[in-house]
Coordinates of C-alpha atoms in Angstrom, one line a residue:
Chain V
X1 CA -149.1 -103.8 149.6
X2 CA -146.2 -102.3 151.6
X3 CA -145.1 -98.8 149.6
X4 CA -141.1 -98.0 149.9
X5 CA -140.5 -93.9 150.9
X6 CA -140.9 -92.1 147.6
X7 CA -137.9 -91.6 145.5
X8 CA -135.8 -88.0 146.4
X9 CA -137.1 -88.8 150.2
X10 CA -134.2 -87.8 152.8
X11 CA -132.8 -91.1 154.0
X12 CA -129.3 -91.6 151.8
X13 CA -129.0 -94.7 150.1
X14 CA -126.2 -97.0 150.9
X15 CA -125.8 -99.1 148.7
X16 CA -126.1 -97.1 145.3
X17 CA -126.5 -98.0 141.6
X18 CA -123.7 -97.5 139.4
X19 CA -126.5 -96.1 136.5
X20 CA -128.8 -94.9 139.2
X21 CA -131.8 -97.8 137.6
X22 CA -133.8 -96.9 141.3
X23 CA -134.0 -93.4 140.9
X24 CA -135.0 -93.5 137.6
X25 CA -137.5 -96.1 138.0
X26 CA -139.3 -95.4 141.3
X27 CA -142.3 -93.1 140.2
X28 CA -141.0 -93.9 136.8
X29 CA -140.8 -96.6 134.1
X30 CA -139.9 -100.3 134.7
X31 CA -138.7 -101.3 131.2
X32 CA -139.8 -104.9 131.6
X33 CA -138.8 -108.1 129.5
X34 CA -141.0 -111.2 129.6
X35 CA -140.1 -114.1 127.7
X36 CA -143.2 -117.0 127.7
X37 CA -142.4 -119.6 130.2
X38 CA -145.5 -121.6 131.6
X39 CA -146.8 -121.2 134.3
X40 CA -143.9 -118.7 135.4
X41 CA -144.9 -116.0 132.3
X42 CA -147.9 -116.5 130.0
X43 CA -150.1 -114.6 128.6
X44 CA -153.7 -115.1 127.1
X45 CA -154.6 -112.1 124.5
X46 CA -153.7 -109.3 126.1
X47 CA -153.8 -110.2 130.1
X48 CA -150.2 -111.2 131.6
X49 CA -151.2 -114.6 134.1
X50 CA -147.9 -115.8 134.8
X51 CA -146.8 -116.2 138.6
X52 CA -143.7 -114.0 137.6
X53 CA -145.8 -111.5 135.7
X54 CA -148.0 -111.1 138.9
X55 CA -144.6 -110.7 140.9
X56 CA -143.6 -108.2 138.3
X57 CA -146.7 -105.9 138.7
X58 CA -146.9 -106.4 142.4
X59 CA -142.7 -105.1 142.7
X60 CA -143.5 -102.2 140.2
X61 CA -146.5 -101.2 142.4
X62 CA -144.1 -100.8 145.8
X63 CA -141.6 -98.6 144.1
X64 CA -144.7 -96.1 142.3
X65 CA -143.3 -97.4 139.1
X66 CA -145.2 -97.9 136.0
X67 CA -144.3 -101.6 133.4
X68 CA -142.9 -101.0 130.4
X69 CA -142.9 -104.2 128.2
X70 CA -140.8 -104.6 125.9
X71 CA -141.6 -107.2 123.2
X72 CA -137.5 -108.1 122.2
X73 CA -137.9 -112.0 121.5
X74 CA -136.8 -114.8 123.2
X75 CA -134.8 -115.3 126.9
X76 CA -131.2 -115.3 125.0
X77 CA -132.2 -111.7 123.5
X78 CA -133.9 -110.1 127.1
X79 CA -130.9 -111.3 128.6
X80 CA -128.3 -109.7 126.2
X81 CA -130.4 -106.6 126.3
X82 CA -130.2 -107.1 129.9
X83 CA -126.7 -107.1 130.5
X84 CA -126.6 -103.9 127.8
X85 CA -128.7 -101.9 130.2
X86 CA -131.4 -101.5 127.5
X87 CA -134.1 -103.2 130.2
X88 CA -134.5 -103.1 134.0
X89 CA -135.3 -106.6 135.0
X90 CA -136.3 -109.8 133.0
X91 CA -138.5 -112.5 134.0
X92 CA -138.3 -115.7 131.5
X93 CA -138.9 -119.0 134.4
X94 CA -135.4 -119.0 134.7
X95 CA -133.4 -120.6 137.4
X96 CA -130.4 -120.3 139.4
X97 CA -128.4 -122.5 137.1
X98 CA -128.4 -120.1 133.8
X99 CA -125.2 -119.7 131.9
X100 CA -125.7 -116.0 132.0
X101 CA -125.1 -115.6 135.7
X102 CA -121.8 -113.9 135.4
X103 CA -123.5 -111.6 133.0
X104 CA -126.5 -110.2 134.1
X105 CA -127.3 -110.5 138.2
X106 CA -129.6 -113.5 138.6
X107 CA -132.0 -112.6 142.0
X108 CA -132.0 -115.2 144.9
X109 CA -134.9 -118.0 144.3
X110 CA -137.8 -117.0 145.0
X111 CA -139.5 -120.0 144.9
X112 CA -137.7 -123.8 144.7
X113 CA -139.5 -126.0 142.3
X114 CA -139.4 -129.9 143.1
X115 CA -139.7 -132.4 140.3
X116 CA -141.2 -135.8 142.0
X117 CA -143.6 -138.6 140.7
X118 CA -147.1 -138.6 141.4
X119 CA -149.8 -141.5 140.1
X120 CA -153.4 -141.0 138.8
X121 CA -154.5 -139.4 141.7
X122 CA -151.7 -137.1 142.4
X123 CA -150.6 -138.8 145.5
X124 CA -146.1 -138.5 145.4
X125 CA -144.8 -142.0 145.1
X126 CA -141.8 -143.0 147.1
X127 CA -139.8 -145.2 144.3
X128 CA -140.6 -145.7 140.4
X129 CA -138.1 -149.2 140.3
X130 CA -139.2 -150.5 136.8
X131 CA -141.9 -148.5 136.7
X132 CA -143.1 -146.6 133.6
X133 CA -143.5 -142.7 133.7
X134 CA -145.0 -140.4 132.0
X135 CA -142.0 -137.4 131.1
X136 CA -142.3 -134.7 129.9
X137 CA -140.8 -134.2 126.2
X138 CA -137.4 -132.1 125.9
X139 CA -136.6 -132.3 129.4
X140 CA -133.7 -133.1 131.4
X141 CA -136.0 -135.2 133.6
X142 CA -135.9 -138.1 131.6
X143 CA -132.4 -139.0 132.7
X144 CA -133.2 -138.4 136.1
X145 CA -136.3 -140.8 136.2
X146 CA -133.7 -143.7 134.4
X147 CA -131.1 -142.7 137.2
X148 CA -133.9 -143.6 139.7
X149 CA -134.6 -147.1 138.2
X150 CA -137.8 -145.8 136.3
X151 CA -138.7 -146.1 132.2
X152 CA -139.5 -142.9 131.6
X153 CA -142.0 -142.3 128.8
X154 CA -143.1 -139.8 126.5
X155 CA -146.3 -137.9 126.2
X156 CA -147.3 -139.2 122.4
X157 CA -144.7 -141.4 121.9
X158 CA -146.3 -144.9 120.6
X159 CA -146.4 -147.0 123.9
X160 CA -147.7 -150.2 123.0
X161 CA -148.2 -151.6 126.6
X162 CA -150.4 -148.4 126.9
X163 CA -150.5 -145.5 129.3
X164 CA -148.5 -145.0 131.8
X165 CA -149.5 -145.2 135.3
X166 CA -147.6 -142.7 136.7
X167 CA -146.4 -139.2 135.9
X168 CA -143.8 -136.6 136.5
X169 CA -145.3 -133.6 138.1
X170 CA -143.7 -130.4 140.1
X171 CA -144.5 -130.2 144.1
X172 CA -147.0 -128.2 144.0
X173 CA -149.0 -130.0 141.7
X174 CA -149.3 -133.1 143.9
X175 CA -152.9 -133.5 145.9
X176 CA -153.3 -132.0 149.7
X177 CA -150.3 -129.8 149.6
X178 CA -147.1 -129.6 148.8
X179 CA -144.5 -130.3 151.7
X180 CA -141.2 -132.2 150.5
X181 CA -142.2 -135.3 148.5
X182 CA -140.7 -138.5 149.2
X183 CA -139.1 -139.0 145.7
X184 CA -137.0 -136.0 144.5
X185 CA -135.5 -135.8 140.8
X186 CA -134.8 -132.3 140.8
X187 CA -135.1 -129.3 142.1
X188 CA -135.0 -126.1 140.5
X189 CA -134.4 -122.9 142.0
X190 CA -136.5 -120.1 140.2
X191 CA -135.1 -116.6 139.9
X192 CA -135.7 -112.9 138.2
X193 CA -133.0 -110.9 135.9
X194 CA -131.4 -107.8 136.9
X195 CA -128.5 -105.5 135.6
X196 CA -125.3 -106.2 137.1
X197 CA -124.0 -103.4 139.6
X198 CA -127.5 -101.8 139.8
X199 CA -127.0 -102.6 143.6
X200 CA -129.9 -100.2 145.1
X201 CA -132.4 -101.3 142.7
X202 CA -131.1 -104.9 143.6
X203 CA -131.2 -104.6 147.1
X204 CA -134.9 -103.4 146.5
X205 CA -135.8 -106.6 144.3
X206 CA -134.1 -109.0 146.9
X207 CA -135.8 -107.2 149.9
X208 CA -139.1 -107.4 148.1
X209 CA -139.2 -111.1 146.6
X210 CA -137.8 -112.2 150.5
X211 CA -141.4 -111.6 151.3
X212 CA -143.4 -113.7 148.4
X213 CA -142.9 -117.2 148.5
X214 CA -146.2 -117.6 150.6
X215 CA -147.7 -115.6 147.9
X216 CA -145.8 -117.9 145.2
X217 CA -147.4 -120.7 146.3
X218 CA -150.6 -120.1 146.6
X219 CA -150.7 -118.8 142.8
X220 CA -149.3 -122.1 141.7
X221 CA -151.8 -123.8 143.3
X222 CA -154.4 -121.6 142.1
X223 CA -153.2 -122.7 138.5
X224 CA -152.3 -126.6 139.7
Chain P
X1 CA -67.2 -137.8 149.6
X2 CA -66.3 -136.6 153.1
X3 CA -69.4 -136.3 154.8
X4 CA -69.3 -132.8 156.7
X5 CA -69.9 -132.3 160.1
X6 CA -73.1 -131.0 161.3
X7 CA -74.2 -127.9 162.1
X8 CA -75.4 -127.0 165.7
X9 CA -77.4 -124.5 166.6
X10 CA -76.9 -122.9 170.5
X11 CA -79.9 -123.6 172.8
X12 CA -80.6 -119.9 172.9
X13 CA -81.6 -119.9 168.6
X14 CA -83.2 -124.0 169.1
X15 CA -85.5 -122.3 171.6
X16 CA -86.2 -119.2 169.1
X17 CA -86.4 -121.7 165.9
X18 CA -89.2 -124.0 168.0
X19 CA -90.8 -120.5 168.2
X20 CA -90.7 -119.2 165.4
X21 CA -92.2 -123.1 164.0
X22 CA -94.9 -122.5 166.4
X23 CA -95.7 -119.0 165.2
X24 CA -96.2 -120.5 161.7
X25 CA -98.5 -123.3 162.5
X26 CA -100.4 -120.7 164.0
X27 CA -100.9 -118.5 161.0
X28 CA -101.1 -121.5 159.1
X29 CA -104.2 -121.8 160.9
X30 CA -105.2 -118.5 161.4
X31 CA -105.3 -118.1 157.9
X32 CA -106.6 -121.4 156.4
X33 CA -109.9 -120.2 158.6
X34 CA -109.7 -116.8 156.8
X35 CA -109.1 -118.3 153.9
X36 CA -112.4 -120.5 154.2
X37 CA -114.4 -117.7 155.8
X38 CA -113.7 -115.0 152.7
X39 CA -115.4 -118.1 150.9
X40 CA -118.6 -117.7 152.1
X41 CA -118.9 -114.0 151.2
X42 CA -116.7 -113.7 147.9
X43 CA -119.4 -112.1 146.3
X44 CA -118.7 -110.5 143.1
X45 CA -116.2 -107.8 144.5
X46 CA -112.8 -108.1 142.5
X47 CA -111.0 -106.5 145.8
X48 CA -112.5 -109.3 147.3
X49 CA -111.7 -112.1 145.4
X50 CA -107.8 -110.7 144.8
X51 CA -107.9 -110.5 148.8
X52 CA -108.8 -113.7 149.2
X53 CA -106.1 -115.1 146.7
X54 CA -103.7 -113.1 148.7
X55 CA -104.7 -114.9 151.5
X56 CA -104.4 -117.9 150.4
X57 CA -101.1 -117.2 148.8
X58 CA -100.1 -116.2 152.4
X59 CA -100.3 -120.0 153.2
X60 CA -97.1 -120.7 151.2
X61 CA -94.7 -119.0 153.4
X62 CA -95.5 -120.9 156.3
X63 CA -95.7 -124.3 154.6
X64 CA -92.5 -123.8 153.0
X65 CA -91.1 -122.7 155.8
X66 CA -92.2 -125.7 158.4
X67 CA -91.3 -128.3 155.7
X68 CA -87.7 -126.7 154.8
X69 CA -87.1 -126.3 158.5
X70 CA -87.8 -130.0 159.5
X71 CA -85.5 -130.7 156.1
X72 CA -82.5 -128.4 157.1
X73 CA -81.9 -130.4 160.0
X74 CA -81.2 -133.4 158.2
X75 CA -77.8 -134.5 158.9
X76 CA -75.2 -134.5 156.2
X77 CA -75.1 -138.0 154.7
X78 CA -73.6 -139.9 151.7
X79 CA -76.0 -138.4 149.3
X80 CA -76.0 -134.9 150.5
X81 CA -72.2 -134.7 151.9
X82 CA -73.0 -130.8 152.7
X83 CA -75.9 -131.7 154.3
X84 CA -79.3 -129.5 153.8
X85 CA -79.1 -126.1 155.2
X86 CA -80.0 -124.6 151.9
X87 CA -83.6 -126.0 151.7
X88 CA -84.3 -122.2 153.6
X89 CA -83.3 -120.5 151.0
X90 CA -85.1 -122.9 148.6
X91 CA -88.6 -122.6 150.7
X92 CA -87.5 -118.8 150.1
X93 CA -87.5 -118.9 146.5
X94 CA -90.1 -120.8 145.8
X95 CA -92.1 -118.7 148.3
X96 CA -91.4 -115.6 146.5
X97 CA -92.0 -116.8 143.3
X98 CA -95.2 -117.9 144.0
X99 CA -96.0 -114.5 144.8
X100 CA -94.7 -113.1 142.1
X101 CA -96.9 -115.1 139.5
X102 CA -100.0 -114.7 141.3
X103 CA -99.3 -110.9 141.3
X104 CA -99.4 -111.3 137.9
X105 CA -102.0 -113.2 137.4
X106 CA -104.5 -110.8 139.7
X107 CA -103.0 -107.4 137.3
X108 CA -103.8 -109.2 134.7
X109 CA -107.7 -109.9 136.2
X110 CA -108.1 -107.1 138.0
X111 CA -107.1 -104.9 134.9
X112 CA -109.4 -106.9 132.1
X113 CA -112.6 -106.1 134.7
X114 CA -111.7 -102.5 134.2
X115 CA -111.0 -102.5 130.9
X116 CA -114.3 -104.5 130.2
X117 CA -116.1 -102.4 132.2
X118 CA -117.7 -104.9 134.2
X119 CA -120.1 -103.3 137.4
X120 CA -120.0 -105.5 140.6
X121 CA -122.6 -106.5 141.8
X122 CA -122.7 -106.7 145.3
X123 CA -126.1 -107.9 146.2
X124 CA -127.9 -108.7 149.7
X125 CA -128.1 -112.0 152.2
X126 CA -130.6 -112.7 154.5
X127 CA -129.3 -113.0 158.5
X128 CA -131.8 -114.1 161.1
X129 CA -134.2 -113.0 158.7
X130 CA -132.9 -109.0 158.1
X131 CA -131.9 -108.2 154.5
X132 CA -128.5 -107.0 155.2
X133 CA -126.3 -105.5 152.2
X134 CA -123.6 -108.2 151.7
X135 CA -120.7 -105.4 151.5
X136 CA -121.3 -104.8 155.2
X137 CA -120.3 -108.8 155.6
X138 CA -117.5 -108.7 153.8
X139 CA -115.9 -105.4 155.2
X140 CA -116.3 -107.6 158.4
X141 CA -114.9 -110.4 157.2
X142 CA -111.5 -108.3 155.9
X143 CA -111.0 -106.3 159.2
X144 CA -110.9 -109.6 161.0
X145 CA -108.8 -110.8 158.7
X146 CA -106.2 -108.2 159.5
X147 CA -105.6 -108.9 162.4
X148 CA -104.1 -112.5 163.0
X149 CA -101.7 -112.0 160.1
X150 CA -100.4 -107.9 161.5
X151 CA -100.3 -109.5 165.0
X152 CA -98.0 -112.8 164.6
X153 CA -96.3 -110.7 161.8
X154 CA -94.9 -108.1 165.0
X155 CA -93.8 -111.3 166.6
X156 CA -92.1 -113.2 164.0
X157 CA -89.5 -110.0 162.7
X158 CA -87.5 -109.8 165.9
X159 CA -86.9 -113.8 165.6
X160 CA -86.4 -113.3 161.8
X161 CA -82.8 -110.7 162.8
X162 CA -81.8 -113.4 165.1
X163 CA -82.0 -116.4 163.7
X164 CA -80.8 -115.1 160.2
X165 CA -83.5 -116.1 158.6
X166 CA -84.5 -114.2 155.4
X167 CA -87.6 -116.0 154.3
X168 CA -89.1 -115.6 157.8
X169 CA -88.4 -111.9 157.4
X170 CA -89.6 -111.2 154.4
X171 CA -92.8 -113.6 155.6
X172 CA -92.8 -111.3 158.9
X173 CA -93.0 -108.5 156.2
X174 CA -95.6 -109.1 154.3
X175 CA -97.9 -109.9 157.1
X176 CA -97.2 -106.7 158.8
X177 CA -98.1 -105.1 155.7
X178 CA -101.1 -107.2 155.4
X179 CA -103.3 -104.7 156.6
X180 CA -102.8 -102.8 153.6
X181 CA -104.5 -105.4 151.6
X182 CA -107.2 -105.6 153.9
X183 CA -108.0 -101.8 153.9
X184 CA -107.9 -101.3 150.2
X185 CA -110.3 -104.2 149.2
X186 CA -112.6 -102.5 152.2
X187 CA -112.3 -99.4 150.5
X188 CA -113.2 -101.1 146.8
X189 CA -116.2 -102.2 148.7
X190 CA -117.5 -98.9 150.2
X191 CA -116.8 -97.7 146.6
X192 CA -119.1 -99.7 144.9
X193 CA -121.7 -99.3 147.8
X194 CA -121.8 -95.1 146.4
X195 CA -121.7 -96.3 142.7
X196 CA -118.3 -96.2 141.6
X197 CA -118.3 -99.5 139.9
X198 CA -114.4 -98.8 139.1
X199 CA -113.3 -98.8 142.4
X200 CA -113.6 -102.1 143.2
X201 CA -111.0 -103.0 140.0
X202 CA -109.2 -100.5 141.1
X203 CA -108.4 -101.6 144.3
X204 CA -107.6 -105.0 143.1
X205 CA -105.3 -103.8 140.6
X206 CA -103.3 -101.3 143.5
X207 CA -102.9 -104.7 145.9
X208 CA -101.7 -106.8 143.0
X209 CA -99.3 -104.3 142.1
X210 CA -98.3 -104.5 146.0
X211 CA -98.2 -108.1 145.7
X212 CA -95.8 -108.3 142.5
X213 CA -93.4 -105.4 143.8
X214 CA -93.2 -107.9 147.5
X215 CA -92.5 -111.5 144.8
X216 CA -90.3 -109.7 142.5
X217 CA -88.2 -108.1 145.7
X218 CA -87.8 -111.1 147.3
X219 CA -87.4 -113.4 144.3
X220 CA -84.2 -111.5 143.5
X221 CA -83.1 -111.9 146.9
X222 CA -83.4 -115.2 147.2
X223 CA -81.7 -115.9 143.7
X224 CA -78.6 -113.7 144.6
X225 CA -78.8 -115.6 148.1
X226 CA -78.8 -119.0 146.3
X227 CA -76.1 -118.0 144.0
X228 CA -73.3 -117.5 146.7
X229 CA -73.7 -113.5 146.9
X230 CA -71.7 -111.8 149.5
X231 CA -73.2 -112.6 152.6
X232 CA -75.5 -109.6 154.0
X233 CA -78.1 -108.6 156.6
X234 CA -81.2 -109.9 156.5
X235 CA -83.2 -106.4 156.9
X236 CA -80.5 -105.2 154.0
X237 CA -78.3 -105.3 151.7
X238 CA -75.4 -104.4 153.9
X239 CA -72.5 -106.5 154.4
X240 CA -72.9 -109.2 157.4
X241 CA -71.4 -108.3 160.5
X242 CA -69.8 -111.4 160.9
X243 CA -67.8 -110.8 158.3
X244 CA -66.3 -107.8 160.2
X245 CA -65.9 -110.4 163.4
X246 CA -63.5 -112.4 161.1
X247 CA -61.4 -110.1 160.1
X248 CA -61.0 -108.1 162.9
X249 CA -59.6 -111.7 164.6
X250 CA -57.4 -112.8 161.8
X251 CA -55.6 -109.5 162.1
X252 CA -55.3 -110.5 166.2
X253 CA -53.1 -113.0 164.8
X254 CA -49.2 -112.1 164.3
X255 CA -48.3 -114.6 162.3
X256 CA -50.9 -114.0 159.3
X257 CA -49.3 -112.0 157.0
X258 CA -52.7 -111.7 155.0
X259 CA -55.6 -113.0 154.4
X260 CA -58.8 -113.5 152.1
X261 CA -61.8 -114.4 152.8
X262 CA -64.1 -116.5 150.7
X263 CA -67.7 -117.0 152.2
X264 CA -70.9 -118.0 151.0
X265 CA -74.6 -117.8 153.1
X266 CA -75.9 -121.8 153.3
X267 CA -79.6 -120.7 154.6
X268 CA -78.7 -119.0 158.0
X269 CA -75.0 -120.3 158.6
X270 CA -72.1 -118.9 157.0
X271 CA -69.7 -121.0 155.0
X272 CA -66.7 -121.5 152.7
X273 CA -62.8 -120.8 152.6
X274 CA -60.0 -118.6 154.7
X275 CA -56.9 -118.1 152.8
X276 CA -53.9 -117.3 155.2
X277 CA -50.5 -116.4 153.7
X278 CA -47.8 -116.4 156.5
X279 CA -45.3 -114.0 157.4
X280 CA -42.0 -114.7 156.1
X281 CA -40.0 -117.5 158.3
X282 CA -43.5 -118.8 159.8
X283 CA -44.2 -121.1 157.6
X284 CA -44.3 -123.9 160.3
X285 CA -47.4 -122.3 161.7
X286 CA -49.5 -124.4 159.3
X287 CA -49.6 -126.8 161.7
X288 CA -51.8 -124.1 163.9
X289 CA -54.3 -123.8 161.4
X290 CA -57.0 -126.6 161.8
X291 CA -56.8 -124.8 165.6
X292 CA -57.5 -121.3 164.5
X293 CA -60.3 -123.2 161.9
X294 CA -61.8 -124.0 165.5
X295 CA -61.4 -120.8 167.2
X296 CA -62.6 -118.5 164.3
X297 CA -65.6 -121.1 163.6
X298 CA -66.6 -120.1 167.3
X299 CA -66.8 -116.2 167.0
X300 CA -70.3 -116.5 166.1
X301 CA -72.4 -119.2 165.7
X302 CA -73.3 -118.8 162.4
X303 CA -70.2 -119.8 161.4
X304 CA -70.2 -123.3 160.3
X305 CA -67.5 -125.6 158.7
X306 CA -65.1 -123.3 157.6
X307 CA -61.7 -124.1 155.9
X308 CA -58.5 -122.6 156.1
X309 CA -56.4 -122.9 153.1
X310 CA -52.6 -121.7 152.7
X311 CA -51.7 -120.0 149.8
X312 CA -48.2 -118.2 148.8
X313 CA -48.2 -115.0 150.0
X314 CA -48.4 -111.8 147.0
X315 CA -45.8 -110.1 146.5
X316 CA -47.7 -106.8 145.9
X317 CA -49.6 -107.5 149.6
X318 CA -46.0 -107.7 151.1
X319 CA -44.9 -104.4 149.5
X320 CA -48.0 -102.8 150.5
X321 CA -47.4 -103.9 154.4
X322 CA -43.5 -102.9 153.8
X323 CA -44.9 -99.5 152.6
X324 CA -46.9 -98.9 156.1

């Protein structure tokens, strides 16, 4: 893992923080916020799994800084904490759409999710006309499944004509690899939390999640 | 309605007008490609963003300009018996008053962001590959956007004083001083790069302020132009010359006893009434008149349409002149 020069070492930084987060937190504490977002952040007892989690840990360990969760609820409540300076970066699996943009400083992706159909054996489908599909519940992919001429389906709703042949799944779930399926209904761009104006310890993050989506990847499909 | 005459304009100022058309398509251009470039790295600097409406404010002018231009020449008809040399002065206006509200609008912004207390954040792009700090990009993208706007500025002004055209001066103006804009959103920009989160919002709020001092200025002129104000300068407020020109050849003539001149600005011509009282005894002189119309209406170019009109001659004008 690449180190960054220590913090106090002679090169001046241009750009700097307006609350100095970099000096403070290199060689210091990373006050963390981690909201549970499959497969992005989860956690099983007391060991953090999530892909973001990992990036987390890895991005503390170049700048010599030490995590510091914070347990402070839900996305909406790391966020507002966020954009009050009360934490230095939040990872909840959230994407480049979120409201709070303007608030908070949401990082380049670092990883673009895409939602395609796959059947039983995880082989991508190129159309879903008429077909049934297996959604999954509270999701804004059901509409995009109907927009693509499909019945979407939900998991334990009472289907009387039986399972469902075919299922949504993200790219990196689909068998041997995941280069651009055929079928897309949506992509998602994935993305950290930072403090707004915080531009040295921005620059940092940006520099440093350039470099993982090789990395990204092959977690997921460790977990697919 | 008696349809009036047109109004010429001498090969020597058709030549300067097609330049001074030309030299508006280009910063029409010039600046639409500025306009779209700023896009791209916006960012979240306020400087940035209030440079950028600046710039596309800076479209107006010209736009106003080439349309009121291609109007003005309009021939007086039946509907508009005075024909349309005023639409200048209307492009003006509206010009200028666009300015004006946008200034407003951008103090307004500008000052909110510092009120609030919001920090820019001015993050970082990836070029060919090389994390680069996005600041660097964008104080790129305003020092090339100085220059088009300083350069045809220099070369509109002198075409501006002889065409007597105030909204191409005051357009000449404000792209001269264009690099003022430029500099301070640049300087917002360094300032956030060492941490000063308030000088981006403060930058903003300085150009704005520039911006509504340049509308309100020239919103005034061109409402005292509209409403028949004593015809001046276009630089300043000084009375025109031409005025002077008039004068100096209605005294020339022996058998004016006195005279008073009522004139108006119609865009860049100069319009309206001479009243001439005769000397005693040459009251059969009228008859000269519509030939000294002619003669003073060719003094200067400018001078378009005007009437002569008799009037009894005041006794207190006639004592004066008996007095020395």
């Amino acid at each position: 893992m690449r180190r960054l020069p220590a913090p106090g070492a002679v090169w001046s930084r241009f750009p700097r923080d307006a609350e100095g987060t970099l000096d403070r937190v290199a060689g210091g504490a990373l006050r963390l916020g981690a909201s549970p977002s499959p497969p992005w952040v989860q956690s099983d007892g007391g060991a953090s799994l999530g892909v973001e989690d990992a990036l987390a840990r890895s991005f503390a360990e170049t700048i010599a800084a030490e995590l510091d969760r914070r347990r402070l609820g839900g996305a909406a409540s790391l966020l507002s904490a966020l954009e009050h300076r009360q934490l230095d970066l939040v990872i909840a699996g959230l994407d480049a759409s979120s409201p709070w943009k303007s608030r908070v400083h949401l990082t380049r992706p670092y990883f673009e999710e895409i939602f395609t159909v796959a059947d039983a054996e995880g082989a991508p489908v190129a159309s879903i006309d008429g077909e049934r599909v297996l959604t999954p519940p509270a999701s804004a992919l059901s509409a995009r499944v109907e927009q693509h001429g499909g019945v979407a389906v939900r998991d334990g709703e009472a289907n009387a004509a039986g399972p469902a042949a075919l299922r949504v799944v993200p790219h990196w779930r689909l068998a041997g690899g995941s280069e651009t399926p055929p079928l897309v209904l949506e992509r998602v761009r994935h993305v950290l939390a930072a403090p707004n104006g915080e531009n040295a310890f921005i620059m940092t993050l940006e520099t440093f999640l350039a470099r993982q989506s090789g990395a990204v990847a092959d977690m997921l499909r460790e977990r697919a | 309605m008696k349809i009036r005459a047109e109004a010429t304009l001498p090969d020597e100022m058709k030549r300067r007008l097609a330049k001074a058309r030309r030299l508006q398509w280009w910063m029409l251009g010039l600046m639409t490609g500025v306009v779209v470039m700023f896009y791209f790295v916006l960012g979240g600097s306020q400087a940035m963003k209030t440079a950028w409406v600046e710039d596309i404010l800076s479209l107006v002018p010209p736009i106003a300009f080439l349309i009121a231009v291609r109007v003005e020449q309009r021939p007086p008809d039946e509907k508009f018996p005075f024909g349309q040399r005023r639409s200048i002065s209307i492009a003006y206006l509206v010009s200028s008053v666009a300015l004006l509200g946008m200034g407003a609008f951008l103090i307004v912004d500008a000052g909110s962001k510092l009120v609030s207390g919001d920090h820019p954040t001015i993050g970082v792009v990836e070029l060919f590959g090389v994390p680069l700090w996005l600041g660097w990009l964008m104080i790129l993208a305003l020092a090339i956007s100085i220059v088009p706007p300083v350069i045809l500025g220099r070369k509109m002004a002198p075409l501006a004083k002889e065409l007597h055209d105030k909204s191409l001066h005051a357009g000449a103006e404000m792209a001269k001083a264009d690099w003022m804009t430029g500099a301070g959103a640049a300087v917002g920009i360094v300032g956030i790069g060492f941490g000063l989160w308030w000088a981006d919002a403060a930058a903003a709020l300085l150009i704005s302020l520039d911006i509504v001092r340049d509308g309100g200025a020239n919103t005034l002129r061109a409402i005292n132009d509209l409403s028949d104000q004593t015809p001046t300068e276009v630089e300043q407020e000084r009375p025109d010359p031409v005025l002077e020109k008039l004068a100096k050849a209605l005294d020339a003539e022996t058998w004016i006893e006195s005279y008073e001149l009522q004139l108006r600005e119609e865009g860049r011509f100069l319009t309206g009434v001479v009243f001439v009282s005769p000397t005693p005894g040459q009251v059969d002189r009228l008859a000269d008149m519509s030939d000294l119309a002619e003669r003073l209406g060719g003094l200067d170019w400018r001078l378009y349409d005007l009437a002569l009109a008799p009037r009894p001659p005041d006794p207190e004008d006639r004592a004066r002149r008996e007095r020395g």
